Backbone as numpy.savetxt, mean C-alpha at the origin, in Angstrom:
# Nx Ny Nz CAx CAy CAz Cx Cy Cz
9.13 -25.83 3.74 8.28 -24.77 3.92 9.28 -23.43 3.66
8.88 -22.72 2.76 9.27 -21.46 3.03 8.86 -20.46 4.12
9.30 -19.66 4.18 8.97 -18.82 5.45 9.23 -17.10 5.10
7.83 -16.59 5.30 7.81 -15.07 5.09 7.19 -14.44 6.06
7.96 -13.20 6.56 7.55 -12.60 7.52 6.84 -10.97 7.08
6.00 -10.77 7.65 5.13 -9.56 6.88 5.01 -8.50 8.08
5.80 -7.21 7.94 5.66 -6.04 8.88 3.94 -5.48 8.46
3.63 -4.84 9.51 2.45 -3.87 9.56 1.44 -5.08 9.25
1.12 -6.07 9.60 0.41 -7.40 9.51 -0.99 -7.17 9.68
-1.53 -6.28 10.83 -2.74 -5.77 11.12 -3.32 -4.97 10.41
-2.55 -3.84 9.85 -2.88 -2.95 8.61 -3.63 -3.56 7.25
-4.43 -2.36 6.87 -5.52 -2.91 5.28 -4.92 -3.73 4.39
-3.53 -3.44 3.93 -2.65 -4.15 3.27 -2.12 -5.44 3.83
-1.68 -4.99 5.19 -0.71 -6.02 5.61 -1.51 -7.52 5.92
-2.86 -7.26 6.43 -3.83 -8.12 6.45 -4.11 -9.19 5.22
-4.31 -8.29 3.93 -4.64 -9.02 2.97 -3.42 -9.96 2.34
-2.06 -9.47 2.33 -0.60 -10.12 2.47 -0.96 -11.26 3.17
-1.13 -11.13 4.28 -1.02 -12.23 5.50 -1.76 -13.46 4.99
-3.20 -12.80 4.71 -4.05 -14.15 4.15 -3.60 -14.48 2.91
-2.91 -14.08 1.72 -2.66 -14.68 0.76 -1.62 -15.56 0.83
-0.63 -15.25 1.78 0.40 -16.26 1.94 -0.18 -17.29 2.74
-0.94 -17.30 3.84 -1.46 -18.18 4.72 -2.34 -19.05 4.21
-2.98 -18.70 3.00 -3.66 -19.55 2.18 -2.88 -20.56 1.32
-1.53 -20.46 1.50 -1.16 -21.51 0.55 -0.20 -22.32 1.39
-0.37 -23.53 1.77 0.28 -24.49 2.50 1.90 -24.71 2.62
2.40 -23.89 1.33 3.66 -24.26 0.94 4.64 -22.93 1.60
3.84 -22.12 2.65 4.58 -20.85 3.26 4.23 -21.08 4.52
5.35 -20.63 5.60 4.99 -20.23 7.15 5.07 -19.15 6.89
3.79 -18.31 8.10 3.91 -16.85 7.98 3.89 -16.55 9.28
4.69 -15.45 9.18 4.55 -14.82 10.95 4.25 -13.24 10.55
3.12 -12.60 11.11 2.69 -11.32 11.00 3.28 -10.62 12.24
4.11 -9.33 11.57 3.84 -8.43 12.80 3.40 -7.23 13.04
2.54 -6.76 14.12 2.02 -5.90 14.62 2.23 -5.26 15.53
1.83 -3.69 15.94 2.00 -3.17 17.28 1.25 -2.54 17.73
0.32 -1.68 17.46 -0.82 -1.24 18.25 -1.93 -1.92 18.24
-2.13 -2.83 17.09 -3.13 -3.70 16.45 -2.60 -5.38 16.63
-1.96 -5.49 17.70 -1.51 -7.09 17.77 -2.34 -7.98 18.39
-1.91 -9.23 18.21 -3.27 -9.89 18.94 -3.73 -10.97 17.32
-4.57 -11.61 17.77 -4.98 -12.88 16.64 -3.58 -13.25 15.68
-2.59 -13.85 16.80 -1.61 -14.77 16.12 -0.62 -14.02 15.72
-0.64 -12.20 15.67 0.26 -11.46 15.56 1.41 -11.17 16.41
2.51 -11.09 16.46 3.70 -10.99 17.40 3.91 -9.22 17.42
3.80 -8.69 18.43 3.93 -7.36 18.55 5.14 -7.15 18.86
5.70 -6.40 17.80 6.95 -6.01 17.49 7.10 -4.09 17.40
7.75 -3.65 17.91 8.05 -1.77 17.85 9.09 -2.10 16.84
8.64 -1.59 15.53 10.04 -1.45 14.48 10.64 -0.83 14.69
10.49 0.43 15.40 11.72 1.35 15.52 12.58 0.74 16.98
12.58 -0.53 17.36 13.46 -0.63 18.39 14.12 -1.75 17.40
15.25 -1.38 17.24 16.55 -2.09 16.36 16.51 -3.66 16.89
17.04 -3.59 18.22 17.21 -4.79 19.03 15.89 -5.55 18.80
14.78 -5.48 19.03 13.56 -6.27 18.58 13.48 -7.11 17.04
13.86 -5.83 16.19 13.87 -6.36 14.83 14.81 -7.41 14.67
16.42 -7.30 15.07 17.10 -8.05 14.98 16.62 -9.33 15.65
16.25 -9.49 17.02 16.19 -10.60 17.58 14.69 -11.35 16.64
13.77 -10.74 16.37 13.04 -11.57 15.38 13.06 -12.14 14.15
14.04 -11.22 13.44 14.28 -11.84 12.10 15.58 -13.08 12.13
16.13 -12.59 13.54 17.15 -13.91 13.66 16.80 -15.06 14.12
15.36 -14.98 14.84 15.01 -15.99 15.41 14.46 -17.00 14.19
13.21 -16.31 13.44 12.16 -16.76 12.68 13.41 -16.93 11.49
14.17 -16.26 10.75 15.22 -16.78 9.78 14.25 -16.70 8.49
13.42 -15.56 7.75 12.26 -15.90 6.90 13.29 -15.66 5.87
12.77 -16.17 4.62 13.21 -16.30 2.94 12.91 -15.04 2.54
11.47 -14.39 3.05 11.10 -13.28 2.54 10.42 -12.38 3.62
10.67 -11.20 3.39 10.25 -10.33 4.36 9.17 -9.37 3.29
8.23 -9.02 3.79 7.24 -8.25 2.94 7.01 -6.60 4.12
7.74 -5.72 3.67 7.69 -4.69 4.76 6.34 -3.54 4.10
5.34 -3.79 4.70 4.38 -3.33 4.46 3.99 -1.91 5.60
4.81 -1.91 6.84 4.16 -1.00 7.81 4.75 0.21 7.40
3.88 1.14 7.75 4.32 2.71 7.44 3.37 3.65 8.05
3.65 4.88 8.54 2.75 6.06 8.47 2.07 6.30 6.96
0.99 6.17 6.74 0.72 6.25 5.34 -0.16 7.64 5.09
-0.54 8.24 6.16 -1.72 9.41 6.19 -1.03 10.66 5.67
-0.77 11.32 4.59 0.19 12.39 4.11 -0.34 13.60 4.94
-1.40 13.93 5.97 -1.34 15.00 6.89 -0.77 14.85 8.19
-1.00 13.89 8.44 -0.28 13.21 9.98 1.20 13.38 9.79
1.59 12.88 8.48 3.00 12.79 8.26 3.76 14.37 8.10
2.99 14.92 7.33 3.50 16.80 7.51 3.25 17.23 8.88
2.31 16.78 9.91 2.65 17.23 11.35 3.72 16.77 12.18
3.90 15.11 12.02 4.68 14.50 12.56 5.86 14.22 12.13
7.00 15.05 11.03 8.00 14.55 10.65 8.92 13.53 11.12
9.09 14.24 12.47 10.30 13.13 13.37 9.60 11.35 13.29
8.71 11.69 13.73 8.07 10.37 13.85 7.82 9.54 12.78
7.52 10.18 12.03 7.36 9.43 10.31 8.68 8.85 10.05
9.78 9.82 10.44 11.35 9.13 9.39 11.63 8.16 10.25
11.65 8.08 11.50 11.99 6.74 12.68 11.34 5.74 11.87
10.22 5.84 11.29 9.41 4.39 11.28 9.54 4.21 9.50
9.11 5.33 8.77 9.09 5.19 7.40 10.87 5.00 6.74
11.76 5.69 7.35 12.98 5.31 7.22 13.93 4.82 7.96
13.89 4.98 9.44 14.96 4.42 9.89 14.35 2.92 10.15
13.42 2.44 10.33 13.03 0.65 10.54 13.47 0.20 9.27
13.06 1.22 8.02 13.34 0.55 7.14 14.65 0.26 6.62
15.46 1.03 7.10 17.03 0.93 6.79 17.31 -0.29 7.44
17.06 -0.59 8.73 17.30 -1.68 9.64 17.08 -2.94 9.07
15.52 -2.86 8.60 15.22 -3.97 8.08 15.80 -4.61 6.80
16.01 -3.55 5.79 17.03 -3.60 4.64 18.28 -4.42 4.93
19.02 -3.85 6.09 20.24 -4.41 6.36 20.29 -5.59 6.52
19.40 -6.18 7.41 19.44 -7.42 8.15 19.14 -8.43 6.97
18.16 -8.31 6.15 17.58 -9.16 5.04 18.69 -9.21 4.22
19.48 -8.43 4.04 20.94 -8.35 3.21 21.80 -9.41 3.76
21.94 -9.03 5.35 22.77 -10.14 5.86 22.20 -11.61 6.21
21.04 -11.79 6.09 20.43 -12.73 6.29 19.94 -13.71 5.02
20.51 -12.83 3.72 20.18 -13.49 1.98 18.46 -13.39 2.14
17.96 -12.49 2.49 16.31 -12.70 2.86 16.12 -11.88 1.63
14.76 -12.33 0.85 14.45 -11.38 -0.23 13.40 -10.50 0.29
13.70 -9.08 0.26 12.57 -8.43 0.82 11.72 -7.55 -0.19
10.75 -7.19 -0.07 9.83 -6.66 -0.90 9.34 -5.10 0.42
9.74 -4.14 -0.26 9.34 -3.12 0.41 7.74 -2.44 -0.19
6.85 -1.91 0.34 5.92 -1.13 -0.37 6.06 0.22 -0.17
5.97 0.63 -1.56 6.11 2.18 -1.64 4.97 2.84 -2.51
5.01 4.05 -2.77 3.61 4.72 -3.06 3.86 5.33 -4.37
2.50 5.60 -5.21 2.59 6.75 -6.56 2.89 8.00 -6.20
2.57 8.50 -4.73 3.19 9.84 -3.92 4.60 10.05 -4.35
5.27 9.09 -4.67 7.12 9.61 -5.15 6.92 10.52 -6.20
5.81 10.55 -6.94 5.74 11.57 -8.08 4.88 12.66 -8.09
4.98 13.65 -8.71 4.33 14.88 -8.70 3.42 14.87 -9.22
2.87 13.83 -10.40 1.77 13.72 -11.11 1.52 14.66 -12.38
2.78 15.30 -13.06 2.40 16.20 -14.15 2.61 15.25 -15.28
3.05 14.34 -15.12 3.58 13.53 -16.38 3.06 12.15 -16.68
1.86 11.92 -16.42 1.71 10.33 -16.17 1.49 9.52 -17.49
1.64 8.24 -17.58 1.84 7.41 -16.66 3.40 7.29 -16.32
3.54 7.03 -14.98 5.14 6.83 -14.61 5.56 5.29 -14.79
6.75 5.25 -15.53 7.39 4.06 -15.27 8.25 3.89 -13.94
8.56 2.89 -13.63 9.59 2.89 -12.45 10.94 3.29 -12.51
11.42 3.72 -13.58 12.65 4.41 -13.63 12.51 5.83 -13.77
11.32 6.55 -14.15 11.09 7.80 -14.08 11.45 8.51 -12.88
11.88 9.89 -12.85 12.39 11.12 -11.89 11.44 11.05 -10.87
11.54 10.49 -9.91 10.47 11.20 -8.73 10.66 12.44 -8.48
9.72 13.01 -7.85 9.62 14.45 -7.59 8.43 14.44 -6.47
8.56 13.81 -5.07 7.49 14.11 -4.13 6.77 15.32 -3.64
5.51 15.58 -3.82 4.87 17.14 -3.17 4.68 17.12 -1.89
4.58 16.20 -1.38 4.59 16.23 0.22 5.50 15.19 1.01
5.45 15.54 2.58 6.53 14.73 3.44 6.21 13.36 3.41
4.93 12.88 3.10 4.78 11.54 3.05 5.62 10.71 1.86
5.26 11.17 0.61 5.55 10.89 -0.79 7.31 11.09 -0.67
7.89 11.79 0.28 9.55 12.02 0.64 9.78 10.96 1.32
9.11 10.73 2.54 9.61 9.77 3.41 9.59 8.46 3.01
8.64 8.05 2.16 8.42 6.53 1.27 9.43 6.78 0.00
10.19 7.54 -0.39 11.40 7.86 -1.56 12.40 7.82 -0.59
12.57 8.51 0.62 13.70 8.10 1.49 13.84 6.71 1.76
12.81 5.96 2.24 12.42 4.64 2.27 13.42 3.40 1.44
12.64 4.21 0.15 13.42 3.14 -1.04 14.45 3.46 -1.56
14.97 4.59 -1.13 16.36 4.77 -1.37 17.53 3.84 -0.22
17.14 4.01 0.82 18.03 3.09 1.57 17.80 1.61 1.53
16.53 1.39 0.88 16.49 -0.26 0.73 17.35 -0.59 -0.34
17.27 0.17 -1.32 17.95 -0.25 -2.60 19.67 -0.23 -2.37
19.99 0.78 -1.66 21.24 1.31 -1.28 22.12 0.10 -0.37
21.04 -0.37 0.37 21.49 -1.55 1.92 21.26 -2.61 1.33
20.48 -3.20 0.24 20.14 -4.11 0.02 19.66 -3.98 -1.73
20.57 -4.32 -2.45 20.68 -4.38 -4.26 19.63 -5.38 -4.53
19.51 -6.53 -3.94 18.51 -7.79 -4.25 17.26 -7.67 -3.97
16.85 -6.23 -3.16 15.11 -5.91 -3.21 14.27 -5.73 -3.76
13.09 -5.64 -3.43 11.97 -5.12 -4.58 11.39 -3.80 -3.83
11.52 -2.84 -4.55 10.51 -1.88 -4.24 9.50 -1.78 -5.23
7.96 -2.43 -4.62 6.84 -2.12 -4.95 5.96 -0.67 -4.67
5.76 0.00 -5.63 4.66 1.06 -5.62 3.74 0.91 -6.01
2.83 1.58 -5.16 1.34 1.05 -5.45 0.31 2.39 -4.97
-0.91 2.62 -5.66 -1.87 3.62 -5.41 -2.39 3.51 -4.29
-3.66 4.71 -4.32 -4.63 4.61 -3.15 -5.38 3.04 -3.22
-5.33 2.30 -1.89 -5.90 1.06 -1.88 -6.93 1.05 -0.77
-7.85 -0.14 -1.30 -9.34 -0.21 -0.24 -9.00 -2.06 -0.38
-10.44 -2.61 0.14 -10.53 -3.67 0.47 -11.09 -4.04 1.75
-10.81 -5.40 2.08 -11.44 -5.71 3.60 -11.26 -5.14 4.42
-12.28 -4.31 4.87 -11.92 -3.29 5.97 -12.12 -3.78 7.31
-11.78 -3.06 8.47 -12.36 -3.29 9.85 -13.13 -2.15 10.42
-13.02 -1.27 9.66 -13.94 0.23 9.72 -13.80 1.28 8.24
-14.59 1.64 8.15 -15.05 2.61 6.90 -13.51 3.47 6.93
-13.30 4.05 7.80 -11.76 4.99 7.76 -11.11 4.69 7.84
-10.78 3.31 7.21 -9.31 2.46 7.20 -8.83 3.04 5.65
-9.63 2.95 5.07 -9.29 3.38 3.49 -9.55 4.74 2.88
-9.01 5.53 2.49 -9.05 6.74 1.64 -10.20 6.62 1.10
-10.54 5.33 0.18 -11.79 4.94 -0.70 -13.24 4.71 0.43
-13.09 3.81 1.08 -14.00 3.28 1.61 -14.97 4.51 2.67
-13.97 5.36 3.16 -14.58 6.38 3.89 -15.39 7.31 3.36
-15.28 7.17 1.91 -16.71 7.95 1.06 -17.65 7.48 1.34
-17.71 6.53 1.90 -19.18 5.50 1.90 -19.87 6.50 3.10
-19.46 7.13 4.17 -20.34 7.95 5.07 -20.83 9.08 4.59
-20.55 9.74 3.41 -20.93 11.15 2.90 -21.89 10.45 1.93
-21.54 9.19 1.39 -22.82 8.56 0.18 -23.90 8.57 0.90
-24.06 7.59 2.15 -25.04 7.60 2.73 -26.00 8.48 3.52
-25.25 9.51 3.79 -25.65 10.47 4.46 -26.47 11.28 3.58
-27.67 11.29 3.17 -28.17 12.47 2.25 -28.81 13.81 2.35
-28.77 13.65 4.06 -29.24 14.87 4.66 -28.45 16.12 4.15
-27.37 15.93 3.66 -26.42 17.16 3.71 -25.49 17.04 2.23
-24.92 18.22 1.95 -24.26 18.12 0.56 -22.96 17.68 0.97
-22.73 16.73 0.22 -21.34 16.22 0.21 -20.29 16.26 -0.72
-19.08 17.36 -0.45 -18.30 17.74 -1.62 -17.20 16.56 -1.61
-16.95 16.15 -3.12 -15.83 15.40 -3.11 -14.70 15.75 -4.09
-13.61 15.41 -3.69 -12.87 16.06 -4.76 -13.05 15.45 -6.05
-12.73 16.00 -7.29 -13.13 15.69 -8.26 -11.60 16.23 -9.14
-10.65 16.85 -8.62 -9.48 17.23 -8.87 -8.11 15.78 -9.46
-8.15 15.12 -8.36 -6.99 14.25 -8.30 -7.55 12.91 -9.13
-6.70 12.56 -9.71 -7.16 11.58 -10.73 -6.46 10.31 -9.91
-7.52 9.20 -9.37 -6.88 8.14 -8.69 -7.11 6.59 -9.51
-6.66 5.54 -9.30 -6.30 4.58 -9.92 -6.91 3.28 -8.63
-8.22 3.12 -7.78 -8.11 2.27 -6.46 -7.83 1.09 -6.84
-7.01 0.27 -5.85 -6.62 -0.71 -6.52 -6.83 -1.86 -4.74
-7.48 -2.72 -5.23 -7.70 -3.86 -4.38 -6.26 -4.34 -3.37
-6.58 -4.13 -2.24 -5.49 -4.84 -1.37 -5.14 -6.55 -1.82
-6.30 -7.11 -2.12 -5.80 -8.62 -2.44 -5.47 -8.69 -3.70
-5.26 -7.56 -4.76 -4.48 -7.93 -5.99 -3.01 -7.60 -5.76
-3.01 -6.44 -4.64 -1.70 -6.29 -4.43 -1.06 -7.35 -3.59
-1.77 -8.25 -2.71 -1.33 -9.33 -2.27 -0.52 -10.50 -2.96
-1.60 -10.66 -3.99 -1.63 -11.58 -5.14 -0.07 -11.34 -6.07
0.20 -9.90 -6.17 1.22 -9.56 -6.71 2.62 -10.04 -6.02
2.45 -9.40 -4.67 3.75 -9.55 -3.61 4.08 -11.20 -3.81
3.04 -12.17 -3.45 3.06 -13.70 -3.63 3.79 -14.13 -4.76
3.51 -13.71 -5.85 3.81 -14.11 -6.99 5.38 -13.61 -7.27
5.64 -12.41 -7.04 7.22 -11.50 -7.02 7.69 -12.73 -6.18
7.41 -13.12 -4.91 8.35 -13.78 -4.19 8.46 -15.01 -4.91
7.48 -15.90 -5.49 7.65 -16.87 -5.82 8.67 -17.27 -7.18
8.17 -16.06 -8.09 9.14 -16.17 -8.64 10.97 -15.55 -8.94
10.86 -14.90 -8.10 12.28 -14.31 -7.49 12.94 -15.55 -6.92
12.40 -16.41 -6.21 13.01 -17.62 -5.66 13.83 -18.42 -6.97
13.06 -18.45 -8.00 13.48 -18.86 -9.17 14.27 -18.08 -10.24
14.50 -16.82 -10.00 14.86 -16.06 -10.82 15.68 -14.73 -10.40
16.96 -14.52 -10.05 17.52 -13.52 -8.79 17.44 -12.35 -9.64
16.99 -11.92 -10.86 17.39 -11.20 -11.86 16.29 -10.23 -11.18
15.19 -10.87 -10.39 13.96 -10.01 -9.89 14.48 -9.20 -8.79
14.59 -7.76 -9.19 15.08 -6.71 -8.09 14.85 -5.65 -8.51
14.76 -4.65 -7.86 14.74 -2.95 -8.01 13.51 -2.58 -8.32
12.80 -1.80 -9.11 11.61 -0.97 -8.55 10.64 -1.58 -9.53
9.66 -1.72 -9.38 8.27 -2.30 -9.70 6.82 -1.72 -9.41
5.97 -1.46 -10.42 4.72 -0.68 -10.01 3.54 -1.68 -10.14
2.30 -1.75 -9.30 1.44 -2.33 -9.58 0.12 -1.31 -9.06
-1.20 -1.35 -10.12 -2.14 -0.67 -9.72 -3.21 -0.96 -10.59
-4.44 -1.05 -10.35 -5.35 -1.27 -11.00 -5.20 -0.05 -12.45
-6.29 -0.26 -13.35 -6.24 0.63 -14.53 -7.84 1.52 -14.77
-8.44 1.41 -13.82 -9.80 2.49 -13.73 -9.41 3.57 -13.19
-9.45 4.41 -13.98 -9.03 6.09 -13.55 -10.40 6.69 -13.32
-10.32 7.07 -11.68 -11.67 7.51 -11.12 -10.86 8.88 -10.34
-11.98 9.55 -10.04 -11.78 10.68 -8.97 -12.64 10.04 -7.59
-12.26 10.84 -6.52 -13.39 10.36 -5.02 -14.56 10.71 -5.76
-14.71 11.96 -6.16 -16.53 12.01 -6.40 -16.84 10.80 -7.40
-16.23 10.40 -8.48 -16.72 9.25 -9.35 -16.96 8.06 -8.77
-15.95 7.92 -7.74 -15.94 6.95 -6.83 -17.19 6.57 -6.23
-17.65 7.70 -5.10 -18.79 7.88 -4.45 -20.14 7.90 -5.24
-20.10 8.40 -6.58 -21.09 8.13 -7.09 -21.18 6.71 -7.67
-20.26 5.81 -7.82 -20.55 4.37 -8.17 -21.18 3.42 -6.98
-20.31 4.28 -5.84 -21.07 3.53 -4.53 -22.34 3.57 -4.34
-22.89 4.85 -4.62 -24.08 5.36 -4.52 -25.07 4.16 -5.43
-24.43 3.91 -6.73 -25.44 3.44 -7.59 -25.35 1.89 -7.25
-24.29 1.39 -6.69 -23.96 -0.13 -6.46 -25.44 -0.33 -5.71
-25.49 0.14 -4.55 -26.54 0.06 -3.58 -27.71 0.79 -4.02
-28.16 1.40 -4.91 -29.26 2.28 -5.12 -29.64 3.26 -4.25
-28.59 3.87 -3.88 -29.02 5.15 -3.04 -28.80 6.17 -3.95
-29.68 7.12 -3.44 -29.29 8.86 -3.89 -28.24 9.45 -4.11
-27.74 9.94 -4.84 -26.39 10.88 -4.96 -26.59 12.25 -5.52
-27.76 12.62 -5.63 -27.81 14.18 -5.70 -27.15 15.00 -4.84
-26.94 14.63 -3.50 -26.39 15.43 -2.59 -24.72 15.63 -2.79
-24.40 14.54 -3.75 -22.95 14.59 -3.62 -22.40 15.78 -5.08
-21.40 16.40 -4.29 -21.11 17.46 -5.32 -19.47 17.36 -5.84
-19.06 17.39 -6.74 -18.07 17.29 -7.35 -16.98 18.85 -7.22
-16.10 18.54 -6.26 -15.07 20.01 -6.23 -14.14 19.64 -6.92
-14.09 20.72 -7.68 -12.66 20.65 -8.99 -11.38 21.47 -8.49
-11.61 21.84 -7.02 -10.31 22.41 -6.53 -9.35 21.34 -6.09
-7.94 21.75 -6.01 -6.94 20.51 -5.07 -7.67 20.51 -3.81
-7.30 19.32 -3.22 -7.95 19.06 -1.61 -6.42 19.99 -0.77
-7.55 20.24 0.41 -6.64 21.33 1.24 -5.41 20.10 2.09
-4.94 20.59 2.72 -3.86 19.94 3.90 -2.76 19.67 2.89
-1.71 18.79 2.99 -0.58 18.57 2.23 -0.88 18.22 0.65
0.21 19.01 -0.25 -0.13 18.76 -1.47 -0.07 17.46 -1.88
-1.07 17.38 -2.76 -1.19 15.88 -3.21 -0.87 15.84 -5.36
-0.33 14.80 -5.71 -0.28 14.76 -7.48 -1.44 14.80 -7.81
-1.59 15.47 -9.09 -3.02 15.47 -9.57 -3.34 14.21 -10.42
-2.33 13.70 -10.86 -2.32 12.16 -11.60 -1.14 11.57 -11.59
-0.87 10.47 -10.77 0.12 10.10 -10.47 0.23 8.34 -10.96
-0.69 8.44 -12.08 -0.95 6.89 -12.79 0.49 6.18 -12.71
0.48 5.10 -12.58 1.32 4.26 -12.70 1.53 3.01 -13.77
2.20 2.92 -14.60 2.96 2.13 -15.68 3.21 0.82 -15.15
2.27 -0.34 -15.27 2.69 -1.51 -14.77 3.41 -2.63 -15.91
3.67 -1.96 -16.81 3.94 -3.13 -17.89 5.24 -4.18 -17.43
5.97 -3.32 -16.85 7.36 -4.44 -16.01 6.36 -5.55 -15.65
5.53 -5.64 -14.82 5.10 -6.59 -14.06 4.52 -7.68 -14.93
3.91 -6.98 -15.57 2.80 -7.85 -16.71 3.88 -8.77 -17.65
4.87 -8.02 -18.04 5.66 -8.70 -19.07 6.29 -9.80 -18.60
6.36 -9.99 -16.88 7.09 -10.97 -16.23 5.79 -12.27 -16.03
4.69 -11.87 -16.35 3.38 -12.89 -15.92 2.82 -12.52 -14.96
3.18 -11.14 -14.23 2.94 -11.44 -12.88 1.71 -9.89 -12.94
0.51 -10.37 -12.17 -0.80 -9.39 -11.78 -1.71 -10.06 -11.62
-2.85 -9.23 -10.82 -4.14 -9.50 -11.01 -5.20 -8.57 -10.48
-6.15 -8.29 -11.32 -7.01 -6.84 -11.24 -8.49 -7.21 -10.80
-9.04 -6.41 -9.76 -10.15 -6.79 -9.33 -10.93 -5.35 -9.98
-11.94 -5.63 -10.72 -12.86 -4.66 -11.29 -13.10 -3.44 -10.12
-13.32 -2.31 -9.82 -13.79 -1.44 -8.75 -14.81 -1.49 -8.70
-15.96 -1.86 -9.32 -17.49 -2.29 -8.86 -17.52 -3.32 -8.18
-16.98 -4.58 -8.23 -16.84 -5.53 -7.85 -16.29 -5.66 -6.34
-14.96 -5.35 -6.45 -14.28 -4.70 -5.07 -14.95 -4.27 -3.93
-15.33 -2.89 -4.49 -16.16 -2.06 -3.69 -17.38 -2.18 -3.04
-18.16 -3.33 -3.88 -19.45 -3.93 -3.49 -18.84 -4.76 -2.54
-18.34 -5.73 -2.42 -17.92 -6.46 -1.59 -17.52 -6.04 -0.46
-16.59 -4.79 -0.28 -15.84 -4.03 0.80 -16.87 -3.58 1.84
-18.14 -2.87 0.93 -18.90 -1.85 1.73 -20.12 -2.76 1.83
-20.68 -3.74 1.50 -21.77 -4.43 1.81 -21.91 -4.58 3.36
-21.10 -4.95 4.47 -21.46 -5.15 5.53 -21.63 -3.82 6.40
-21.35 -2.49 5.61 -21.45 -1.17 6.15 -22.91 -0.37 5.58
-23.53 -1.21 4.69 -24.81 -0.48 4.18 -25.76 0.04 5.30
């Protein structure tokens, strides 16, 4: 059996990755979490270097999927020091340890490393993050590939999937405004997004891990994304239509969203992974219906 260790395993994406590997009998899986540990997840503070070392040296994983991060741009903007400790500092420690243990590392990054002015972006296009979150993830990418050139950086866009509460995803939280037709719901119609199901990203991560075990040339930077272009406004309208809810109260806001600046269109070119025969895409209508049905 091969061993895989997943950081951030209690989070939106981490849970999907944990499930994807756990459903395959050929993998032994260890999930790490901190604030939401339990459910067979090991509690580890990723900013505690000794704890990370002890965990990796004891488990000796063949693969590490590093999905833990502070992902909320406005939080990152307001807490740069704490964010750097997790998004960059812990990432560097993990990358170095994986190099020493000859462990294949997959680091989850973001489309927010781009400024959104020249889409679609190929993996080798020049990053230019507009906000501190994008910069922190780009800094994480750099330390990963400097410390461990055999690693993979996988950039993904806005995610949704099986949620524990509506606000867990920037996509599913829109459903609150959709359901409340008693007041106008202003929705961003400025940013062009490509909402991607976490189970699709999880499938891509496992496919990468399995292919890399047979082909060491798989390293460097890759992109995965759904290919349906939507704004938060059009996502919300689709949610209303799926469940036959009124949507006259939803209003398209053409202005850039407030808070940390966001790229207008950071579409990711996924052709490199497709050329390797890697990929999975869930249609938005199908995926969002399944995710939101329990919250109707």
